[in-house]
Short mmCIF file of C-alpha atoms and ligand atoms in Angstrom, two decimals:
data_model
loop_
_atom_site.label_atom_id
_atom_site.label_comp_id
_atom_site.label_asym_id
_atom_site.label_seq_id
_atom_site.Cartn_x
_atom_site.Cartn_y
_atom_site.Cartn_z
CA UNK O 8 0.00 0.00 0.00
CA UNK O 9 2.43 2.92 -1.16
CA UNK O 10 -0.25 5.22 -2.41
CA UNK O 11 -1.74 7.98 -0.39
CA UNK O 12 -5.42 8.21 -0.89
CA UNK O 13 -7.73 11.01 -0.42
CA UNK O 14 -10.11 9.91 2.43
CA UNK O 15 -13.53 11.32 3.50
CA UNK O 16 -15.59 9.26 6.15
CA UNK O 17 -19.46 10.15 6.13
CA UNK O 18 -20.82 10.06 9.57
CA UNK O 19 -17.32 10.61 11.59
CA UNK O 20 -19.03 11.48 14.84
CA UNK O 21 -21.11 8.47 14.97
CA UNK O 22 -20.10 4.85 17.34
CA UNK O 23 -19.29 3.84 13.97
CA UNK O 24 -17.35 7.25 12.90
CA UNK O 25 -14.92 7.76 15.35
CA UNK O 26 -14.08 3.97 15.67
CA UNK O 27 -12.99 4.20 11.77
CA UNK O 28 -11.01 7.53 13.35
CA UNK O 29 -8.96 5.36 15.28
CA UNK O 30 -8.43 1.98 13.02
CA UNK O 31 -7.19 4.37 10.02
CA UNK O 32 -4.90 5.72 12.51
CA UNK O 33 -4.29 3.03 14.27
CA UNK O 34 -3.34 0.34 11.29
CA UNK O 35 -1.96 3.58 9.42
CA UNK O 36 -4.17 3.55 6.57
CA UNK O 37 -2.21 5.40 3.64
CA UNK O 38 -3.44 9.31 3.38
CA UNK O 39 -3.15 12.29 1.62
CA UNK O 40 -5.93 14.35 3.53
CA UNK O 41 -8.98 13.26 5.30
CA UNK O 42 -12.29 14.52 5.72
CA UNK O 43 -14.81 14.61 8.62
CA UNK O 44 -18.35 14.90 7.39
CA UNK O 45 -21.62 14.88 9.57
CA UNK O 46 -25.07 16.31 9.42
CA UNK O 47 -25.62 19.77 10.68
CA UNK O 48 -25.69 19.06 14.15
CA UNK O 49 -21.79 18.46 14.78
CA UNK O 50 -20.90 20.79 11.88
CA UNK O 51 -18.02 22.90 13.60
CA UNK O 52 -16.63 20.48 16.32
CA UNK O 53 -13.31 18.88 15.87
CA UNK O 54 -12.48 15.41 16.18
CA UNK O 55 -8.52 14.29 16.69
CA UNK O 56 -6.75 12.25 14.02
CA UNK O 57 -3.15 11.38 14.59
CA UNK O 58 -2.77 13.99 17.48
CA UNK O 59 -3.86 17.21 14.88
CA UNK O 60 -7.50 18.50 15.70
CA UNK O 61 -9.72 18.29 12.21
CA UNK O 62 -13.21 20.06 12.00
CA UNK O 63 -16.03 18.15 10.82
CA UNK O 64 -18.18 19.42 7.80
CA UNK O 65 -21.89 19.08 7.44
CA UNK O 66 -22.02 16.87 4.18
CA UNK O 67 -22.79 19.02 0.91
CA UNK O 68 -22.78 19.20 -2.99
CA UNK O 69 -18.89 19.92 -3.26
CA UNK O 70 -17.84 17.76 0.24
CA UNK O 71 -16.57 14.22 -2.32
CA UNK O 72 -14.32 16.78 -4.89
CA UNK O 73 -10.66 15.18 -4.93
CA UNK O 74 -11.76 12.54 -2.75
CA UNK O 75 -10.35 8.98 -3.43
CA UNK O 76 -12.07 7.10 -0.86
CA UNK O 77 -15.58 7.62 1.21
CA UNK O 78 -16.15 5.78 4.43
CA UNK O 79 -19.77 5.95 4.62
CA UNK O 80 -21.66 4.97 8.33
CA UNK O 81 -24.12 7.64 8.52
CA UNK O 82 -27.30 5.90 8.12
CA UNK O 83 -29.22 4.20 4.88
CA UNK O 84 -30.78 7.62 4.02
CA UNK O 85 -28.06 9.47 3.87
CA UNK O 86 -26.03 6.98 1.91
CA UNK O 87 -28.80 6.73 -0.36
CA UNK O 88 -29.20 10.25 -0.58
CA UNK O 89 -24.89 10.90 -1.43
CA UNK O 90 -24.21 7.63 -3.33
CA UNK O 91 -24.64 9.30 -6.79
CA UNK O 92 -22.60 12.30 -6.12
CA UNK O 93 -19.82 10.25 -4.49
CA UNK O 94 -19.78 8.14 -7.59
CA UNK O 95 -20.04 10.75 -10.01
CA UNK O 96 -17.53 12.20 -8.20
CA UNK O 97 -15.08 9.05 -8.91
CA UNK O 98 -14.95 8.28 -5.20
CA UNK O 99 -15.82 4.74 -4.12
CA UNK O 100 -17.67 4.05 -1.20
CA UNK O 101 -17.64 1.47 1.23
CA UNK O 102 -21.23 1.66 2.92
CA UNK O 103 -21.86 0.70 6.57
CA UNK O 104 -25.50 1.00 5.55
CA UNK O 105 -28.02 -1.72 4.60
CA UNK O 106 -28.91 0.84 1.42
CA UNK O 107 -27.10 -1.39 -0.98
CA UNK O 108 -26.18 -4.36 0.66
CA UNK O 109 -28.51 -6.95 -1.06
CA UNK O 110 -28.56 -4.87 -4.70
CA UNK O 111 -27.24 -7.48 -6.67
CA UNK O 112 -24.40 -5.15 -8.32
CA UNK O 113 -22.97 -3.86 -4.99
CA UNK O 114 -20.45 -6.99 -3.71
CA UNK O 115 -21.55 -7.70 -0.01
CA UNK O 116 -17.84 -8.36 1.36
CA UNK O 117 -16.25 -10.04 4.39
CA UNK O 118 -12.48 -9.91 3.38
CA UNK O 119 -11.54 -13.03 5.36
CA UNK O 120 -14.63 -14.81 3.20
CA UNK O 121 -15.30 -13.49 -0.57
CA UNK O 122 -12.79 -10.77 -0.81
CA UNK O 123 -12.31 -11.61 -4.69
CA UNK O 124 -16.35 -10.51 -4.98
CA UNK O 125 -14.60 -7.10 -4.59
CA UNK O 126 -12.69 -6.89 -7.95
CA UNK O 127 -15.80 -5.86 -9.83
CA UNK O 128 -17.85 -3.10 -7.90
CA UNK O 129 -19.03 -0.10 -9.97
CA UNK O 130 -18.43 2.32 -6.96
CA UNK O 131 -20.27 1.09 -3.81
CA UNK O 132 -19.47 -1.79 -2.04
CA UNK O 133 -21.42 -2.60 0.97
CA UNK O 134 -20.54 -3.95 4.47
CA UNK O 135 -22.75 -6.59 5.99
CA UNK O 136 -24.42 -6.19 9.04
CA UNK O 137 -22.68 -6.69 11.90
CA UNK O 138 -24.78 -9.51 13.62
CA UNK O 139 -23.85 -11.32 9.89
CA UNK O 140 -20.18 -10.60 9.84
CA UNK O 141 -19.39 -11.86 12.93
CA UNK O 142 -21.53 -15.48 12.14
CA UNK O 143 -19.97 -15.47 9.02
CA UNK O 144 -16.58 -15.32 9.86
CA UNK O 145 -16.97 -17.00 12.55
CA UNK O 146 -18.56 -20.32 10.63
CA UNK O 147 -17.49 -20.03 7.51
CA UNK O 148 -14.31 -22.10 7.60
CA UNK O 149 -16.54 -24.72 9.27
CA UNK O 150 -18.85 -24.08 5.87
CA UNK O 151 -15.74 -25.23 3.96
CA UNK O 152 -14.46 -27.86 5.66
CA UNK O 153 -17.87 -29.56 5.65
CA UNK O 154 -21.19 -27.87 4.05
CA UNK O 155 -23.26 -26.43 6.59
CA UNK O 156 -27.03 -27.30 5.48
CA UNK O 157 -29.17 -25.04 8.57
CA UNK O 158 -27.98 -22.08 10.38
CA UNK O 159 -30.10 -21.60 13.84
CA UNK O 160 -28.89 -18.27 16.10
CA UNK O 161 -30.40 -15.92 18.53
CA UNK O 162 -28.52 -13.12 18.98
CA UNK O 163 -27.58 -10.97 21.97
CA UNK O 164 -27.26 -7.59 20.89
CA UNK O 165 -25.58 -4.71 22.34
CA UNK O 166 -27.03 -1.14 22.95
CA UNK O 167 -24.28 0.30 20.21
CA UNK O 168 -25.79 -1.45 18.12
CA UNK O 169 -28.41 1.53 17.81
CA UNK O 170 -25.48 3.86 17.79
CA UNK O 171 -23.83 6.83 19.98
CA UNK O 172 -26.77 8.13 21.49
CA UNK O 173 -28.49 4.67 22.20
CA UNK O 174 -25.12 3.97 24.46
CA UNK O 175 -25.48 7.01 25.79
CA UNK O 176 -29.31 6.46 27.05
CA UNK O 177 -29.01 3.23 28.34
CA UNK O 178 -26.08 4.58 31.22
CA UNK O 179 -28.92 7.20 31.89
CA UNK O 180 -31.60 4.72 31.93
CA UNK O 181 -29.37 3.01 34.64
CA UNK O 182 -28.62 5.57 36.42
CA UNK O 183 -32.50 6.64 36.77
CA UNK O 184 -33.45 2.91 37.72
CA UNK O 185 -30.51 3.36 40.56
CA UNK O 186 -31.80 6.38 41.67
CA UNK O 187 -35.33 4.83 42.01
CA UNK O 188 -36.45 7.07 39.14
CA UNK O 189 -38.79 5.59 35.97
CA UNK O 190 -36.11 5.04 32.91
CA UNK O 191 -36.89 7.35 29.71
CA UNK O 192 -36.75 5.75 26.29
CA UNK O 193 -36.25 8.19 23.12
CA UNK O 194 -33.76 6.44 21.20
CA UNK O 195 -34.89 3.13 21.76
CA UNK O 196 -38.21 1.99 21.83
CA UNK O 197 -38.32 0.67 24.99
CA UNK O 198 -36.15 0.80 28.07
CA UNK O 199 -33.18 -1.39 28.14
CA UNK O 200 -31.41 -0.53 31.02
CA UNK O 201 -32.39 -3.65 33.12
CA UNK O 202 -34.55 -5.17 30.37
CA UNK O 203 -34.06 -6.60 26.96
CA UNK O 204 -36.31 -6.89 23.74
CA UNK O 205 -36.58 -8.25 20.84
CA UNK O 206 -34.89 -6.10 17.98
CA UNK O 207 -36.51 -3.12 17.42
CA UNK O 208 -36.34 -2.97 13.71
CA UNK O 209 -39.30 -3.33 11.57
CA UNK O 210 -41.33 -6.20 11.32
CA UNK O 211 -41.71 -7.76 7.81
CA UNK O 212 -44.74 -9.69 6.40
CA UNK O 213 -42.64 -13.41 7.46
CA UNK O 214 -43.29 -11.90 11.00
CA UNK O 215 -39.02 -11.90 11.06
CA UNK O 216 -37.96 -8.34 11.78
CA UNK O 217 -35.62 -6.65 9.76
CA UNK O 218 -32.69 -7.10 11.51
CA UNK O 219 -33.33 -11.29 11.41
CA UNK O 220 -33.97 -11.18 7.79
CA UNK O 221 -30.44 -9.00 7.38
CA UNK O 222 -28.59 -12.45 8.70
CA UNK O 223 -30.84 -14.83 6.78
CA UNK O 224 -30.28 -13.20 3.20
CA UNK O 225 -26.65 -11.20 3.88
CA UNK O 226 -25.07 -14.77 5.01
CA UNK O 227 -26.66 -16.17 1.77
CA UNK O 228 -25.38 -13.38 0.03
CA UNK O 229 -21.65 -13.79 1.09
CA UNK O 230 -21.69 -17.40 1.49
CA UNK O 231 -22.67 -16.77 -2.40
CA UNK O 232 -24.83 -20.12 -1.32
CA UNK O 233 -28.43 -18.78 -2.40
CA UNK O 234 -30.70 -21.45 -0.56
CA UNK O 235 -28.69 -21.83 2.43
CA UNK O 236 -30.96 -22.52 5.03
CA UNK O 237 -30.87 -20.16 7.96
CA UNK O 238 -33.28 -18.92 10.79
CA UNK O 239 -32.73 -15.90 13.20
CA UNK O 240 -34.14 -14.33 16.57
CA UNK O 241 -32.35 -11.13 17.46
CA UNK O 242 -32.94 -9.72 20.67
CA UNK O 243 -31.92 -6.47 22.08
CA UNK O 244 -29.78 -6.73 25.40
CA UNK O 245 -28.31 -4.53 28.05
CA UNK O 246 -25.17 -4.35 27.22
CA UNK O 247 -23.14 -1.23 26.06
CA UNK O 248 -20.66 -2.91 23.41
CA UNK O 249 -20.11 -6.36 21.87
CA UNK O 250 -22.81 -8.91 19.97
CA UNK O 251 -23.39 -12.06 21.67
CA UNK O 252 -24.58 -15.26 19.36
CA UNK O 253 -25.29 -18.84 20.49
CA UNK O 254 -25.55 -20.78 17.11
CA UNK O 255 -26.52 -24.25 15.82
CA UNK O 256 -25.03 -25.68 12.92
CA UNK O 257 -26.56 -28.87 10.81
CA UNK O 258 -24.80 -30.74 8.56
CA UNK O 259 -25.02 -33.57 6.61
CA UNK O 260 -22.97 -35.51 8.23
CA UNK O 261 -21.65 -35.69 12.14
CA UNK O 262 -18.91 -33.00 12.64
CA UNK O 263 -16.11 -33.88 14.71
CA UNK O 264 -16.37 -31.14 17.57
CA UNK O 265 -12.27 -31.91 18.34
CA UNK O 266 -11.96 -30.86 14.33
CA UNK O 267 -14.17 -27.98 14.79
CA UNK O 268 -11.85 -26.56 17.28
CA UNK O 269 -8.90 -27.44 15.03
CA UNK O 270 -10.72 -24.86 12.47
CA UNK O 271 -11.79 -22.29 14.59
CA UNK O 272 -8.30 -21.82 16.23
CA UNK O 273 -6.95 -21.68 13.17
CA UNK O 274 -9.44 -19.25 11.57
CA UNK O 275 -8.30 -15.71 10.33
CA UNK O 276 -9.93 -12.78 12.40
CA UNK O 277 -11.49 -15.31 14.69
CA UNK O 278 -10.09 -16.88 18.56
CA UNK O 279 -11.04 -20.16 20.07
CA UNK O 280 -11.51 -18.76 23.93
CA UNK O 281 -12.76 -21.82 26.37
CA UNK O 282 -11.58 -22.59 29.33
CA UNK O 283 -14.35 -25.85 30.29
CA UNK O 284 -12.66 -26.47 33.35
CA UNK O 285 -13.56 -22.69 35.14
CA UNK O 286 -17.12 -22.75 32.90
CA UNK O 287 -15.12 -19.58 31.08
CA UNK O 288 -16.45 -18.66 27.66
CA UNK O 289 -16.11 -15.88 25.89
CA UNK O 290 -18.36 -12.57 27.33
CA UNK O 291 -18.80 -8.89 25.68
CA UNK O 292 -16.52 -7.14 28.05
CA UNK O 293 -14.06 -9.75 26.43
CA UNK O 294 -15.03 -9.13 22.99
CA UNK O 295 -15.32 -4.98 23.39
CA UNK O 296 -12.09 -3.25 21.54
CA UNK O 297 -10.97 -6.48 20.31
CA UNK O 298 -10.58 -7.40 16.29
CA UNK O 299 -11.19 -10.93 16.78
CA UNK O 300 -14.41 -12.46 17.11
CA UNK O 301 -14.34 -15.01 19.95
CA UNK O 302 -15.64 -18.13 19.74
CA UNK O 303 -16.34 -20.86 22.52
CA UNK O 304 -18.43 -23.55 23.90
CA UNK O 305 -18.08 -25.75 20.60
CA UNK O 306 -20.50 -28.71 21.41
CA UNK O 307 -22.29 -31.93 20.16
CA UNK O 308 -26.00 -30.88 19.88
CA UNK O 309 -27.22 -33.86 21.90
CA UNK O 310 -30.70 -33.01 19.84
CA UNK O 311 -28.87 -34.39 16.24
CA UNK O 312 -26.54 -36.48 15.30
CA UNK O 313 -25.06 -33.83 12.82
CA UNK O 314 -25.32 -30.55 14.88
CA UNK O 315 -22.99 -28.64 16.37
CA UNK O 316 -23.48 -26.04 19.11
CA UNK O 317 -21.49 -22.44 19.09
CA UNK O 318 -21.33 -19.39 21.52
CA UNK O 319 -19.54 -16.01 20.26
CA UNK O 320 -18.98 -12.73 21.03
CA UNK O 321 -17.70 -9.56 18.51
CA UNK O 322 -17.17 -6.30 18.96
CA UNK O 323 -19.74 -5.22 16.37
CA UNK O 324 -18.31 -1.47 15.85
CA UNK O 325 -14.91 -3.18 15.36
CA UNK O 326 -15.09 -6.36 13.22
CA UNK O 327 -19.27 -5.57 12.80
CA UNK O 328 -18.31 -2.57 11.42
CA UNK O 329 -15.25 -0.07 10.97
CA UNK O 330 -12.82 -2.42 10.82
CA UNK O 331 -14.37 -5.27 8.69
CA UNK O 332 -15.00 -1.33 6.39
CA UNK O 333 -11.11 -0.89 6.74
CA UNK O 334 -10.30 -3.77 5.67
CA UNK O 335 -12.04 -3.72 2.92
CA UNK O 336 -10.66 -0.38 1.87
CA UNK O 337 -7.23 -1.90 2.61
CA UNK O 338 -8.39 -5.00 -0.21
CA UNK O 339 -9.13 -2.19 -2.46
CA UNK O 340 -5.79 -0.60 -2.04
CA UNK O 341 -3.51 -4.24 -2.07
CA UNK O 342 -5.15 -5.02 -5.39
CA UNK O 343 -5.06 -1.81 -7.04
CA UNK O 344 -9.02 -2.01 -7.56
CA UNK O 345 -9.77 1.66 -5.67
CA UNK O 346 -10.66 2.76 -8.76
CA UNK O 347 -14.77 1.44 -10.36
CA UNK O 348 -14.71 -1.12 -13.20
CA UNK O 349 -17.74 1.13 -13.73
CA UNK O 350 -19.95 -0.72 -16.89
CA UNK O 351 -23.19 0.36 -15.07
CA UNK O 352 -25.16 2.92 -12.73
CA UNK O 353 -26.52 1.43 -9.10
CA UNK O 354 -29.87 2.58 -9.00
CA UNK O 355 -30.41 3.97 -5.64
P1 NAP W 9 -24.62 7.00 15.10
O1 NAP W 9 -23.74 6.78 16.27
O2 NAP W 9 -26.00 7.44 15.33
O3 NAP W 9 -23.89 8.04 14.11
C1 NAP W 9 -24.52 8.51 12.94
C2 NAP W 9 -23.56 9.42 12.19
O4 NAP W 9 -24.19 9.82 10.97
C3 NAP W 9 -23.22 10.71 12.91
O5 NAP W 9 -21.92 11.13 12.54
C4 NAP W 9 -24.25 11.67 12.35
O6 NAP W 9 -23.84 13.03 12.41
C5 NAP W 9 -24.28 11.23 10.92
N1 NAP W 9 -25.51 11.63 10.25
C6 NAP W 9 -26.78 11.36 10.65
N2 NAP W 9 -27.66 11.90 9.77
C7 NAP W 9 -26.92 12.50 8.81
C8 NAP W 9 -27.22 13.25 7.64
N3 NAP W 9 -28.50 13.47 7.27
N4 NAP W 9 -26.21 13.75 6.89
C9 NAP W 9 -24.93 13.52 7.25
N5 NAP W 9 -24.56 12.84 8.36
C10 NAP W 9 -25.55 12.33 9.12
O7 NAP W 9 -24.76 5.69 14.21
P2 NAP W 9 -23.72 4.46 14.07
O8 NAP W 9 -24.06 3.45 15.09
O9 NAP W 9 -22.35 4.99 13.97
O10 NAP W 9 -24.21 3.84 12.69
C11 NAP W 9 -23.85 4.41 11.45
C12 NAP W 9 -24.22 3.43 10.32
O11 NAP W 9 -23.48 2.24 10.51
C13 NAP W 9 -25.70 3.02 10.28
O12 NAP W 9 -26.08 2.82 8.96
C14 NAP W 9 -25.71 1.71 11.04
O13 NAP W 9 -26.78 0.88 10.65
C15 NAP W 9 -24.38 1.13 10.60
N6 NAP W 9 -23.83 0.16 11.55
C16 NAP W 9 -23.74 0.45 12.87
C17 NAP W 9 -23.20 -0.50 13.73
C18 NAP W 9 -23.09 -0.25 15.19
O14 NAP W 9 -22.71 -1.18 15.91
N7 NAP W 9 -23.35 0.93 15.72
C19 NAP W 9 -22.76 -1.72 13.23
C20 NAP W 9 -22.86 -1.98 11.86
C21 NAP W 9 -23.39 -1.02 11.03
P3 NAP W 9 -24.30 13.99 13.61
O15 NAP W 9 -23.26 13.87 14.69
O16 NAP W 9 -24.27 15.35 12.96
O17 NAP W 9 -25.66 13.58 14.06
#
C-alpha cells in the first residue's frame, strides 16, 4: 500500500465514525488528507486524528471533490441520498449502511470470506451487518471444511448497536433505575437498562424483523450459497458494546467437535476462547475493543446427530463494522481495484 489516498468518512461522529477515526490511525491507513463529514448538528466540532484537531463538515454538494475514498456509516438515508454524487464524483464508497447491501451489483464483502467478490464493484461496495459478519466469519471455515445445510442463532445484541446516542441512554436509563427514578426511552423503543427486547427494527410480512432477515439473506449473500438454510431471533440486550450469538449448525454428516476446534483456532480474524474447566467462555466485556471475534463452547447438539453447538462474542463497531470497512478499503488498495470497473449505474 504505497499510495496515499484522499479519504472522506461520512458520519465521523457516529459509534461507527470515530471507531474508523482510530483503526485508520491506528493500522496507518495510507493518506493524503482526510475529511470529517456529519449532518448539521456536529458541523463545527473537531475530532482528533493522529494527534492534529480536524473540523467536521456538514455533508454538501462539493464535500466528495478530490476525494479517493468515502467511508460511509451515517445511516441508509443518507447513503442513499450521497451515493450518486460520491460516484459521479469518482470516489468509491464502502457503505456501513443496509442501502445497498442486497442490490445485486454492490459486492456484499467479508475480506476473510469473498474478498475476490470485490474486484468488480461499480463504486459502492457494501458492508454486511454486523450480527452477519461476525456469524460469518466465525462459521465459515466450518462451511468449507464440511457444508453447513441449517444455520439456527439468537442473537444478543448490544445497545451500540443503535449507535452513539443509544449507548449514551441506556447509562442514563441506569442511572435513573438506581436512583429509584422511571427510565426514559427516546432512542430506543423501549427501556433497556435492566430489560431486553426483541430487535426493534421493523417487522416484515414473514413476522421476522428486519434485523433477522439482514442475517438470513446477507449470510446467503456472502456465502454466495443462495438457498442456504438459515433462521434468526435477534434480541436487544443490556449491554453497552459487543454482539453475543449462540448458534446451531446442521450438517449432513456428524462434525467432529475436536476438528471444529482445530478450524476455529486456526481461523483468520477469529479466537477459540474456552476454558471448560472454570465454565469460562467468551463474554462482551471480552469481545469490546478487540478485532477478533471469539468463539467458545463448541459442542455436540445432543438433539442431532449432525449438529454442532457455538457461543460467540464480537465487537460489532470493530469487526461488525469499521474495521471489517477498513479492511475492505485496505483490499481495495492491495489489489489496485480503488478505482470502479464502472460498466453500469446502481440505482439507488
Ligand atoms: P450513530 O452513532 O447514530 O452516528 C450517525 C452518524 O451519521 C453521525 O456522525 C451523524 O452526524 C451522521 N448523520 C446522521 N444523519 C446525517 C445526515 N443526514 N447527513 C450527514 N450525516 C448524518 O450511528 P452508528 O451506530 O455509527 O451507525 C452508522 C451506520 O453504521 C448506520 O447505517 C448503522 O446501521 C451502521 N452500523 C452500525 C453499527 C453499530 O454497531 N453501531 C454496526 C454496523 C453497522 P451527527 O453527529 O451530525 O448527528
Amino acid at each position: 500500500m504505497s499510495k496515499l489516498v484522499n479519504v472522506a468518512i461520512l458520519g465521523a461522529t457516529g459509534a461507527v465514525g470515530t471507531e474508523l477515526l482510530e483503526l485508520l490511525d491506528s493500522r496507518n491507513f495510507p493518506i493524503a488528507s482526510l475529511k470529517l463529514l456529519s449532518s448539521p448538528r456536529s458541523a463545527g466540532t473537531t475530532l482528533t486524528f493522529k494527534g492534529e484537531k480536524i473540523k467536521v463538515e456538514a455533508v454538501e454538494a462539493t464535500s466528495f471533490k478530490g476525494v479517493d475514498l468515502v467511508l460511509a456509516s451515517a445511516g441508509g438515508s443518507t447513503s442513499k441520498a450521497w451515493a450518486k454524487t460520491i460516484v459521479d464524483s469518482g470516489a468509491v464508497m464502502v457503505d456501513n449502511s443496509s442501502a445497498f447491501r442486497m442490490n445485486p451489483d454492490v459486492p456484499l464483502i467479508v475480506p476473510e470470506i469473498n474478498p475476490e467478490a470485490a474486484a468488480n464493484h461499480q463504486g459502492i461496495i457494501a458492508n454486511p451487518n454486523c450480527t452477519t459478519i461476525l456469524l460469518a466469519v466465525a462459521i465459515y471455515p466450518l462451511h468449507q471444511f464440511q457444508p453447513i445445510k441449517r444455520i439456527v442463532v439468537a442473537t444478543y445484541q448490544s445497545a451500540s448497536g443503535a449507535g452513539a446516542r443509544a449507548m449514551e441512554e441506556v447509562k442514563i436509563q441506569s442511572q435513573a433505575i438506581l436512583n429509584g427514578e422511571a427510565p426514559q426511552a427516546e432512542i430506543l423503543p423501549y427501556p433497556l437498562a435492566f430489560n431486553l427486547f426483541p430487535h426493534n427494527s421493523p417487522l416484515t410480512d414473514t413476522g421476522y424483523c428486519e434485523e433477522e432477515m439482514k442475517m438470513v439473506n446477507e449470510t446467503r449473500k456472502i456465502f454466495n450459497e443462495p438457498t442456504l438454510k438459515v433462521t434468526a431471533t435477534c434480541v436487544r440486550v443490556p449491554v453497552l458494546r459487543a454482539h453475543s450469538e449462540a448458534i446451531n449448525l446442521e450438517f449432513g454428516k456428524p462434525f467432529p467437535v475436536a476438528k471444529a476446534r482445530e478450524i476455529i483456532a486456526q481461523a483468520p480474524g477469529v479466537q477459540l476462547l474456552e476454558d471448560w474447566q472454570q465454565n469460562y467462555f467468551p463474554m462482551p466485556i471480552d469481545a469490546s475493543g478487540k478485532d477478533d471475534v471469539l468463539v467458545g463452547r463448541i459442542r455436540q447438539d445432543i438433539s442431532h446427530p449432525c449438529g454442532l453447538e457455538l457461543w460467540l462474542c464480537g465487537d460489532q463497531i470493530r469487526k461488525g463494522a469499521a474495521l471489517n470497512a477498513v479492511q475492505i478499503a485496505e483490499l481495495l488498495m492491495d489489489k489496485d481495484w480503488l478505482k470502479p470497473t464502472k460498466t453500469k449505474e446502481i440505482t439507488v
